[in-house]
GROMACS .gro file of C-alpha atoms in nm:
model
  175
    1UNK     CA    1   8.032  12.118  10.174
    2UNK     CA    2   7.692  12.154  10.178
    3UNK     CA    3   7.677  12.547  10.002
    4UNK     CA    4   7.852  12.365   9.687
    5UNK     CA    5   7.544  12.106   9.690
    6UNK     CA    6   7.762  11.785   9.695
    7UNK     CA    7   7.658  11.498   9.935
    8UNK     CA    8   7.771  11.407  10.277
    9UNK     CA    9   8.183  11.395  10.328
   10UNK     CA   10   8.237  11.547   9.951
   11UNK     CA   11   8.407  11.837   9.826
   12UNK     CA   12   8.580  11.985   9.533
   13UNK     CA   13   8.942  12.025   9.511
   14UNK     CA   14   9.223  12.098   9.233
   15UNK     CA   15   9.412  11.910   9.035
   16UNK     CA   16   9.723  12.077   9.003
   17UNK     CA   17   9.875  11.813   8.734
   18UNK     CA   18   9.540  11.887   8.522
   19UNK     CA   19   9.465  12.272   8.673
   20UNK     CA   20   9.102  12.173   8.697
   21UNK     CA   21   8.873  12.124   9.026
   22UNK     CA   22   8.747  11.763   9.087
   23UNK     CA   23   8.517  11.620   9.355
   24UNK     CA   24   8.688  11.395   9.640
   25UNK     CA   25   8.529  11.205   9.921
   26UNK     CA   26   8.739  11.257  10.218
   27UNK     CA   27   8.530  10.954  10.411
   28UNK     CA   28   8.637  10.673  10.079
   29UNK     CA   29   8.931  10.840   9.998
   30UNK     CA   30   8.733  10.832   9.583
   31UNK     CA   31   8.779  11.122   9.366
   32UNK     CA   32   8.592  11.177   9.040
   33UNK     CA   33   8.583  11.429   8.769
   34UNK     CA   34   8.270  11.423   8.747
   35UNK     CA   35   7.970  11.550   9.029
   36UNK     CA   36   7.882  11.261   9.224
   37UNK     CA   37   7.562  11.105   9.237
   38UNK     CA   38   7.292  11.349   9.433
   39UNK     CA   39   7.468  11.640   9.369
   40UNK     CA   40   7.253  11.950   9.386
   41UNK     CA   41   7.323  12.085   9.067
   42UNK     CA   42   7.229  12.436   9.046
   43UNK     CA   43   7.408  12.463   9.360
   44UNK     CA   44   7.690  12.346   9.217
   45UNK     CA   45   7.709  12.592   8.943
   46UNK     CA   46   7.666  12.882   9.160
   47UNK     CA   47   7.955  12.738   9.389
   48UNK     CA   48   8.172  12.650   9.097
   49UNK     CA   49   8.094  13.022   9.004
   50UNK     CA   50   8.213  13.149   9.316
   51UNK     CA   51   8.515  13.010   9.394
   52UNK     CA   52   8.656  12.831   9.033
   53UNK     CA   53   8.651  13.086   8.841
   54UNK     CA   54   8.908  13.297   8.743
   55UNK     CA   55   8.719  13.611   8.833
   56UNK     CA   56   8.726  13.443   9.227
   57UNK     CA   57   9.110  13.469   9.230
   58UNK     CA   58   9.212  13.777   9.345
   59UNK     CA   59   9.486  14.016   9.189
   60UNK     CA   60   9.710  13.955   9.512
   61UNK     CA   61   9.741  13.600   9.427
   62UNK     CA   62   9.480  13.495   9.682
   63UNK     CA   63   9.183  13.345   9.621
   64UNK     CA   64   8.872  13.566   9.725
   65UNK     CA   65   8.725  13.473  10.060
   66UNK     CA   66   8.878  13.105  10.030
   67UNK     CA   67   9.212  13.143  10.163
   68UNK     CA   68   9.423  13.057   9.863
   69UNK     CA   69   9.733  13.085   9.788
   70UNK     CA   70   9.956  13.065   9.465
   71UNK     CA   71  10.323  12.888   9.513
   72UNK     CA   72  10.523  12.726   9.265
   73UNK     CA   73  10.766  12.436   9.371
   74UNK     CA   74  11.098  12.233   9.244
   75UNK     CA   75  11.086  11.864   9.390
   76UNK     CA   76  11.308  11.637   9.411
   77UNK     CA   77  11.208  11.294   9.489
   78UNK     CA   78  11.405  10.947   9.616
   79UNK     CA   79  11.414  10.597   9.608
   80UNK     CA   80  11.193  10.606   9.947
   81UNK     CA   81  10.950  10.893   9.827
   82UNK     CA   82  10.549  10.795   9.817
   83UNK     CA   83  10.575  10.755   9.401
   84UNK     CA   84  10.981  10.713   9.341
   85UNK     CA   85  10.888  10.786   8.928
   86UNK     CA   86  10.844  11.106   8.764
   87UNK     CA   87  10.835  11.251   8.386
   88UNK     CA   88  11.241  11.279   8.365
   89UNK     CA   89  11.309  10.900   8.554
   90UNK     CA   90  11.067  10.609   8.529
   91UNK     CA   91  11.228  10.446   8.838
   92UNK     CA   92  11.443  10.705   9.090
   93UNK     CA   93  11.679  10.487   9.272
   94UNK     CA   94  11.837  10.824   9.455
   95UNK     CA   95  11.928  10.796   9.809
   96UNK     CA   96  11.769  11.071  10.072
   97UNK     CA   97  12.096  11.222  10.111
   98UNK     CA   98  12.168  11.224   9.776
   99UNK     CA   99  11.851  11.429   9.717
  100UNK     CA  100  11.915  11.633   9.972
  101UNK     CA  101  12.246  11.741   9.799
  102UNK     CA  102  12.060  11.810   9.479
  103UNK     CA  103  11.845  12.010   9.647
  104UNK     CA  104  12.045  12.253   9.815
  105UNK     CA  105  12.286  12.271   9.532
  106UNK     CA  106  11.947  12.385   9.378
  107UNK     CA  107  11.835  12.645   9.668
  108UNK     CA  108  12.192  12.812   9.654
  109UNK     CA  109  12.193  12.835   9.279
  110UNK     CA  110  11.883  13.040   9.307
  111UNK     CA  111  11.951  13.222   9.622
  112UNK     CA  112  12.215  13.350   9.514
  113UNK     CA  113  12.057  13.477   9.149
  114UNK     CA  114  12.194  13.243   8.940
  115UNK     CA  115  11.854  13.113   8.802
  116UNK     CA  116  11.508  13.091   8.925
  117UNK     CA  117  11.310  12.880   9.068
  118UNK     CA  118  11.095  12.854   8.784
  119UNK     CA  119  11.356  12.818   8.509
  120UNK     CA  120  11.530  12.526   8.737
  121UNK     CA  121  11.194  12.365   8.820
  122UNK     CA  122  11.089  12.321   8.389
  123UNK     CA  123  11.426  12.100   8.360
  124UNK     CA  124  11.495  11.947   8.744
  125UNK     CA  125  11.164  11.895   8.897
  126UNK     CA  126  11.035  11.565   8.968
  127UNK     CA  127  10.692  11.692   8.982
  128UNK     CA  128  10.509  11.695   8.647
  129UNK     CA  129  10.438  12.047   8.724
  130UNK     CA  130  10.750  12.164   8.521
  131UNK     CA  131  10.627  12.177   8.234
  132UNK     CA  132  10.463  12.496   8.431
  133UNK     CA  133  10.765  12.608   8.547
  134UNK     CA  134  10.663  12.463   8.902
  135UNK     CA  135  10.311  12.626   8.945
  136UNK     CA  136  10.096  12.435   9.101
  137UNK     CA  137   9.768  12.725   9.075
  138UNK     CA  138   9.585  12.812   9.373
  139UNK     CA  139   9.499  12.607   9.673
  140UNK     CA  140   9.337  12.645  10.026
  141UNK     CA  141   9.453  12.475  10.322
  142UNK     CA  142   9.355  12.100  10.289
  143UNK     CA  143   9.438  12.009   9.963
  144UNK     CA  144   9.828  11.988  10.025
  145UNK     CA  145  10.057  11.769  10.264
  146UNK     CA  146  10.090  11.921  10.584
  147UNK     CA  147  10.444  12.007  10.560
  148UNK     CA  148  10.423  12.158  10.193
  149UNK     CA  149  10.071  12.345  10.284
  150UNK     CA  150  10.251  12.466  10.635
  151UNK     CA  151  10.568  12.601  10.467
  152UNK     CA  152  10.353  12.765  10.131
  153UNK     CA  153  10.109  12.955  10.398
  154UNK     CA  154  10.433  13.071  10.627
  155UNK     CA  155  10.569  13.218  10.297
  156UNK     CA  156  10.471  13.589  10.222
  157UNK     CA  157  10.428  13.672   9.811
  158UNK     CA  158  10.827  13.651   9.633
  159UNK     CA  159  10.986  13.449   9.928
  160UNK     CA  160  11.142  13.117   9.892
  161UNK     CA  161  11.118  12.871  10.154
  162UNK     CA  162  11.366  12.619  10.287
  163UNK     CA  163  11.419  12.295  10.248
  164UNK     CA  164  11.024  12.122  10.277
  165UNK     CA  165  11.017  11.739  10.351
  166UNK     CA  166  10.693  11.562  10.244
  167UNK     CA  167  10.611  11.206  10.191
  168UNK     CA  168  10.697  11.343   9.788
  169UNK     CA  169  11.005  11.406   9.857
  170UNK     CA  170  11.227  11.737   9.922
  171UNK     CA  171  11.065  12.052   9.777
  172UNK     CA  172  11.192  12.413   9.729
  173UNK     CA  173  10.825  12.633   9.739
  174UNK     CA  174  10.824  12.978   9.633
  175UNK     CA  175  10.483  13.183   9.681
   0.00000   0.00000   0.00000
């Protein structure tokens, strides 16, 4: 990312626990909060200016000339998911299937009106993004699994997607 002024193989991404971007190393896998050493500062800025601000997000919901997109998300994780913990459940002993039930039982609940995906996310989410009602802010292609970022981008502004299996776990995404 050499127009943000950031040295070889680093670039700035977004926390969406935290909402704030942070510099990651896709060669060493290292993140930071911080600029890493031999950033180009002024560059930086003017970067940071461009695309973190909230003037660079668009009214649409998309982030101006990046790409973004804004979902929100209700997860539901399982004894085999990457980190079986979350805020609610300090060790999830859940079976797939039994996620999967959960989750459905979720999708038709707010398919058919019931609630929202937002109200359900800020009590049933696994993800500590309930506490923003499942908003996970703006993000460009990259900085999501495959499957979540593939499923958010296929969704147009309002719709709900599907059942979404990541390495997380099983995810309902609205954009």
């Amino acid at each position: 990312m050499s127009d943000a002024g950031l040295p070889p193989n680093w670039e700035v991404r977004h926390s969406n626990s935290k909402n704030l971007p942070y510099y990651f190393n896709a060669a060493t896998k290292e993140s930071c909060w911080e600029p890493p050493s031999g950033t180009d500062t002024e560059k930086l800025k003017v970067y940071m200016a461009q695309h973190h601000s909230a003037s660079a997000v668009g009214a649409d919901g998309n982030g101006v000339n990046e790409g973004k997109i804004r979902a929100a998300h209700l997860l539901v994780k399982h004894k085999d998911s990457r980190r079986p913990k979350s805020w609610k459940e300090a060790n999830i002993t859940r079976s797939r299937d039994e996620a999967m039930s959960m989750i459905l039982s979720h999708e038709s609940r707010i398919r058919s009106g019931e609630t929202s995906l937002g109200d359900l996310a800020a009590s049933e989410s696994d993800c500590s993004s309930a506490r923003k009602r499942g908003d996970l802010g703006f993000f460009g292609r990259g900085e999501m699994q495959k499957e979540f970022e593939d499923a958010a981008f296929a969704l147009k502004p309002g719709e709900i997607s599907g059942v979404v299996e990541t390495a997380s776990g099983l995810h309902l995404i609205e954009r």
